[in-house]
Coordinates of C-alpha atoms and ligand atoms in Angstrom, one line a residue:
M299 CA -9.6 20.5 -7.1
N300 CA -6.0 20.2 -6.0
H301 CA -3.3 19.4 -8.4
K302 CA -1.2 17.2 -6.2
V303 CA -0.1 13.8 -7.5
A304 CA -0.6 10.5 -5.8
L305 CA 1.2 7.3 -6.9
I306 CA -0.5 4.1 -5.7
T307 CA 1.1 0.7 -6.1
G308 CA -1.0 -2.3 -6.9
A309 CA -3.9 0.0 -7.8
G310 CA -5.7 -2.2 -10.4
K311 CA -7.8 -4.1 -7.8
G312 CA -8.7 -4.6 -4.2
I313 CA -7.6 -2.0 -1.6
G314 CA -5.2 -0.3 -4.0
K315 CA -8.1 0.4 -6.5
A316 CA -10.2 1.9 -3.7
I317 CA -7.3 4.1 -2.6
A318 CA -6.7 5.3 -6.2
L319 CA -10.4 6.2 -6.6
A320 CA -10.5 8.0 -3.2
F321 CA -7.5 10.2 -4.0
A322 CA -9.0 11.0 -7.4
Q323 CA -12.3 12.0 -5.7
A324 CA -10.2 14.2 -3.4
G325 CA -8.9 15.9 -6.6
Y326 CA -5.4 14.4 -6.8
Q327 CA -4.0 13.4 -10.1
V328 CA -3.3 9.7 -9.9
A329 CA -0.5 7.4 -11.1
V330 CA -2.0 3.9 -11.1
N331 CA 0.7 1.2 -10.7
Y332 CA 0.0 -2.4 -11.7
N333 CA 2.1 -5.5 -12.2
G334 CA 0.0 -8.2 -14.0
S335 CA -3.5 -6.6 -14.0
K336 CA -3.2 -4.3 -17.0
E337 CA -6.9 -4.4 -18.0
R338 CA -8.1 -3.7 -14.5
A339 CA -5.6 -0.8 -14.1
M340 CA -6.8 0.7 -17.4
E341 CA -10.4 0.5 -16.1
V342 CA -9.3 2.3 -12.9
V343 CA -7.7 5.0 -15.1
E344 CA -10.8 5.4 -17.2
T345 CA -13.0 5.7 -14.1
I346 CA -10.7 8.4 -12.7
R347 CA -10.7 10.3 -16.0
S348 CA -14.5 10.2 -15.9
Y349 CA -14.3 12.3 -12.7
G350 CA -12.4 14.9 -14.8
V351 CA -9.1 14.1 -13.1
C352 CA -5.8 13.1 -14.8
A353 CA -4.7 9.5 -14.4
Q354 CA -2.2 7.2 -16.1
A355 CA -1.3 3.6 -15.6
F356 CA 2.4 2.5 -15.0
Q357 CA 3.5 -1.1 -15.1
A358 CA 6.2 -2.1 -12.6
D359 CA 7.0 -5.2 -10.5
V360 CA 7.9 -3.5 -7.3
S361 CA 10.3 -6.3 -6.3
Q362 CA 12.5 -5.2 -9.2
E363 CA 14.4 -2.1 -8.4
D364 CA 15.0 -1.2 -12.1
D365 CA 11.2 -1.4 -12.8
V366 CA 10.6 0.9 -9.8
K367 CA 13.2 3.5 -10.9
A368 CA 11.8 3.5 -14.5
M369 CA 8.2 3.9 -13.1
V370 CA 9.2 6.8 -10.8
D371 CA 11.0 8.5 -13.7
A372 CA 8.0 8.1 -15.9
V373 CA 5.5 9.4 -13.3
V374 CA 7.7 12.5 -12.8
E375 CA 7.9 13.0 -16.5
T376 CA 4.2 12.7 -16.9
F377 CA 3.0 14.7 -13.8
G378 CA 6.0 16.8 -12.8
R379 CA 6.0 15.8 -9.1
I380 CA 4.8 13.2 -6.6
D381 CA 3.1 14.4 -3.4
V382 CA 1.8 11.1 -2.1
L383 CA 3.1 7.6 -2.3
V384 CA 1.0 4.6 -1.1
N385 CA 3.0 1.4 -1.0
N386 CA 0.0 -0.9 -1.3
S387 CA 1.3 -3.8 -3.4
G388 CA 1.4 -7.1 -1.5
I389 CA 1.1 -10.9 -1.8
T390 CA 0.6 -13.9 0.4
K391 CA 2.1 -17.4 0.1
D392 CA 0.7 -19.0 3.2
G393 CA 1.8 -22.3 4.8
L394 CA 3.0 -23.6 8.1
M395 CA 6.6 -22.6 8.7
L396 CA 8.0 -26.2 8.8
R397 CA 6.6 -26.8 5.3
M398 CA 7.3 -23.3 3.9
S399 CA 9.9 -23.3 1.1
S400 CA 12.7 -20.7 1.2
E401 CA 11.4 -19.6 -2.2
D402 CA 7.9 -18.8 -0.8
F403 CA 9.5 -17.0 2.2
H404 CA 11.7 -14.9 0.0
K405 CA 9.1 -14.1 -2.7
V406 CA 6.8 -12.5 -0.1
I407 CA 9.6 -10.5 1.5
A408 CA 10.7 -9.4 -2.0
V409 CA 7.3 -8.0 -2.9
N410 CA 6.0 -6.7 0.4
L411 CA 9.1 -5.5 2.1
E412 CA 11.8 -4.9 -0.6
G413 CA 9.2 -3.6 -2.9
T414 CA 8.2 -1.0 -0.3
F415 CA 11.8 -0.1 0.2
H416 CA 12.5 0.4 -3.5
C417 CA 9.5 2.7 -4.0
L418 CA 10.2 4.6 -0.8
R419 CA 13.8 5.2 -1.7
H420 CA 13.2 6.3 -5.3
V421 CA 10.1 8.5 -4.5
S422 CA 11.7 10.0 -1.4
R423 CA 14.5 11.4 -3.6
I424 CA 11.8 13.3 -5.6
M425 CA 10.0 14.4 -2.4
M426 CA 13.3 15.6 -0.8
K427 CA 13.8 18.0 -3.7
Q428 CA 10.2 19.2 -3.3
R429 CA 10.8 19.4 0.5
S430 CA 7.3 17.9 1.1
G431 CA 5.4 14.7 0.8
S432 CA 3.4 12.0 2.5
I433 CA 4.2 8.2 2.2
I434 CA 1.8 5.6 3.5
N435 CA 2.9 1.9 3.7
M436 CA 0.4 -0.9 3.9
A437 CA 1.3 -3.1 6.8
S438 CA -1.1 -5.5 8.5
V439 CA -2.3 -6.4 12.0
V440 CA -0.5 -9.7 11.3
G441 CA 2.8 -7.7 11.3
L442 CA 2.0 -6.7 14.9
I443 CA 0.6 -10.0 16.4
G444 CA 1.8 -12.7 14.0
N445 CA -0.4 -15.5 12.5
A446 CA 0.0 -19.2 12.3
G447 CA 0.6 -20.1 8.6
Q448 CA 1.8 -16.6 7.7
A449 CA 5.4 -16.5 8.9
N450 CA 6.6 -15.0 5.6
Y451 CA 3.8 -12.4 5.4
A452 CA 4.0 -11.5 9.1
A453 CA 7.8 -11.0 8.9
S454 CA 7.3 -8.8 5.8
K455 CA 4.7 -6.6 7.4
A456 CA 6.6 -6.3 10.7
G457 CA 9.5 -5.2 8.5
V458 CA 7.3 -2.6 6.8
I459 CA 6.6 -1.2 10.2
G460 CA 10.3 -0.9 11.1
L461 CA 11.0 0.6 7.7
T462 CA 8.2 3.1 8.2
K463 CA 9.5 4.3 11.5
S464 CA 13.1 4.6 10.3
A465 CA 12.1 6.4 7.2
A466 CA 9.9 8.8 9.2
R467 CA 12.9 9.7 11.4
E468 CA 15.2 10.2 8.3
L469 CA 12.8 12.2 6.2
A470 CA 11.1 14.4 8.8
L471 CA 13.5 17.4 8.5
R472 CA 12.6 17.5 4.8
H473 CA 8.9 17.8 5.7
I474 CA 8.1 14.3 4.4
R475 CA 5.8 12.2 6.7
V476 CA 5.9 8.4 6.6
N477 CA 3.1 6.4 8.2
A478 CA 1.8 2.9 8.0
I479 CA -1.7 1.5 8.0
A480 CA -2.4 -1.9 9.5
P481 CA -5.7 -3.3 8.1
G482 CA -7.4 -6.2 9.8
F483 CA -9.7 -8.4 7.6
I484 CA -10.7 -6.5 4.5
E485 CA -12.9 -8.1 1.8
T486 CA -10.7 -8.5 -1.3
D487 CA -9.3 -11.4 -3.5
M488 CA -6.6 -11.8 -0.9
T489 CA -9.0 -12.8 1.9
A490 CA -11.5 -14.5 -0.4
K491 CA -8.9 -17.4 -0.5
L492 CA -9.6 -18.1 3.2
A493 CA -11.8 -21.1 4.2
E494 CA -15.3 -20.3 5.6
K495 CA -14.4 -21.7 9.0
D496 CA -11.2 -19.5 9.2
Q497 CA -13.3 -16.4 8.2
Q498 CA -15.8 -17.3 11.0
K499 CA -13.0 -17.5 13.6
M500 CA -11.6 -14.2 12.4
M501 CA -15.1 -12.5 12.7
E502 CA -15.2 -13.6 16.4
Q503 CA -12.1 -11.6 17.1
I504 CA -13.5 -8.4 15.6
P505 CA -15.3 -6.2 18.2
L506 CA -17.2 -4.3 15.5
R507 CA -18.4 -7.8 14.1
S508 CA -18.0 -7.0 10.4
F509 CA -15.2 -7.4 7.9
G510 CA -13.7 -4.2 6.5
K511 CA -14.3 -2.9 2.9
P512 CA -11.4 -1.5 0.7
E513 CA -13.1 1.9 1.0
D514 CA -12.6 1.8 4.8
V515 CA -8.8 1.7 4.3
A516 CA -8.9 4.2 1.4
S517 CA -10.7 6.9 3.4
V518 CA -8.0 6.7 6.2
C519 CA -5.3 6.9 3.5
V520 CA -6.7 10.2 2.1
A521 CA -7.1 11.6 5.6
L522 CA -3.6 10.6 6.6
A523 CA -2.1 12.3 3.5
S524 CA -4.0 15.5 4.2
D525 CA -2.8 18.6 6.1
A526 CA -5.3 17.6 8.9
F527 CA -2.7 15.0 9.8
G528 CA 0.3 17.3 9.2
Y529 CA 1.8 16.6 12.7
V530 CA 1.5 12.8 12.4
T531 CA 4.5 10.8 11.3
G532 CA 6.0 7.4 12.1
Q533 CA 2.7 6.0 13.2
V534 CA 0.8 2.7 12.5
I535 CA -2.9 3.4 12.1
H536 CA -5.1 0.3 12.7
V537 CA -8.1 -0.1 10.4
D538 CA -9.4 -3.4 11.8
G539 CA -12.7 -3.0 13.6
G540 CA -10.9 -3.1 16.9
M541 CA -9.3 -6.5 16.3
V542 CA -5.9 -5.4 17.8
M543 CA -5.9 -2.8 20.5
Ligands
NAP1457 P1 -5.2 -8.1 -3.7 O1 -6.6 -7.8 -4.0 O2 -4.6 -9.4 -3.8 O3 -4.3 -7.0 -4.5 C1 -2.9 -7.1 -4.4 C2 -2.3 -6.0 -5.3 O4 -0.9 -6.0 -5.2 C3 -2.7 -6.1 -6.7 O5 -3.1 -4.9 -7.2 C4 -1.4 -6.6 -7.4 O6 -1.2 -6.0 -8.7 C5 -0.3 -5.9 -6.5 N1 0.9 -6.6 -6.6 C6 1.2 -7.9 -6.3 N2 2.5 -8.2 -6.6 C7 3.0 -7.1 -7.1 C8 4.3 -6.8 -7.6 N3 5.3 -7.6 -7.7 N4 4.5 -5.5 -8.1 C9 3.5 -4.6 -8.1 N5 2.3 -4.9 -7.6 C10 2.0 -6.1 -7.2 O7 -4.9 -7.7 -2.2 P2 -5.5 -6.6 -1.2 O8 -6.3 -7.3 -0.2 O9 -6.1 -5.5 -2.0 O10 -4.1 -6.1 -0.5 C11 -3.6 -4.8 -0.7 C12 -2.5 -4.6 0.4 O11 -3.2 -4.6 1.7 C13 -1.5 -5.6 0.5 O12 -0.2 -5.0 0.9 C14 -1.9 -6.5 1.6 O13 -0.9 -7.2 2.3 C15 -2.5 -5.5 2.6 N6 -3.5 -6.0 3.5 C16 -4.7 -6.6 3.1 C17 -5.5 -7.1 4.0 C18 -6.8 -7.7 3.7 O14 -7.6 -8.2 4.6 N7 -7.2 -7.8 2.4 C19 -5.2 -7.0 5.4 C20 -4.0 -6.4 5.8 C21 -3.2 -5.9 4.8 P3 -1.4 -6.9 -10.1 O15 -2.8 -7.5 -9.9 O16 -1.3 -5.9 -11.1 O17 -0.3 -7.9 -10.1

């Protein structure tokens, strides 16, 4: 059992939930962030506590800097430190670019990119004092190759990759590693919205011929945060069944 602390954003469901449970299984104490899914976040906390590991839920809308600051203060007050931050929260508001409203463009940037920036900034202050830490930002293969109907989402995830590399350069001397994960198609509520024919098209582009599970992303997160990856920073790790190579 290690007594390190992991803060996972958007950990009430989907990939974030799997990440929170995987860090708990690795012995980390877990701060479970949620925005709207309070009940689900409390269930995740209860599951983690059933492993004999400390966990607590913290509400914050990551697009609101004041919320993030209050959450980070509360996590440090509760656990005393933060060793791992996973910026997992994300939304989609898909539509063809010519029909996409500025509001839908900005909302996705506000949560996916600005939210990552707010958490990164406030948590890195804590990690700088500790002179150690690992930050993992959830990007997407769409941030690397684009996708028709996802101009806002692709821009936000490409931005997350640039942010990751810049932060990795700024924080390296304080022994803080910053990496990104680029999942392909992972089975969650986010991808369940896609039409059957679009899912079929997607499957044809995956050399491993299966969709990913949230646990596939979670296990890579835990490995990336571990000392085994202590010489890895500023990288984008693809978890996509070979979709982008
Ligand atoms: P999901 O099931 O829709 O979950 C999204 C999570 O983000 C929820 O926990 C939600 O929390 C949280 N969230 C949304 N807005 C938030 C806000 N303003 N503040 C704080 N949290 C917020 O999606 P998912 O598939 O697990 O996706 C997780 C991450 O992986 C996202 O960044 C997504 O872009 C990325 N990703 C997913 C796939 C995929 O195929 N599924 C592929 C590539 C990348 P509440 O429910 O509490 O509001």
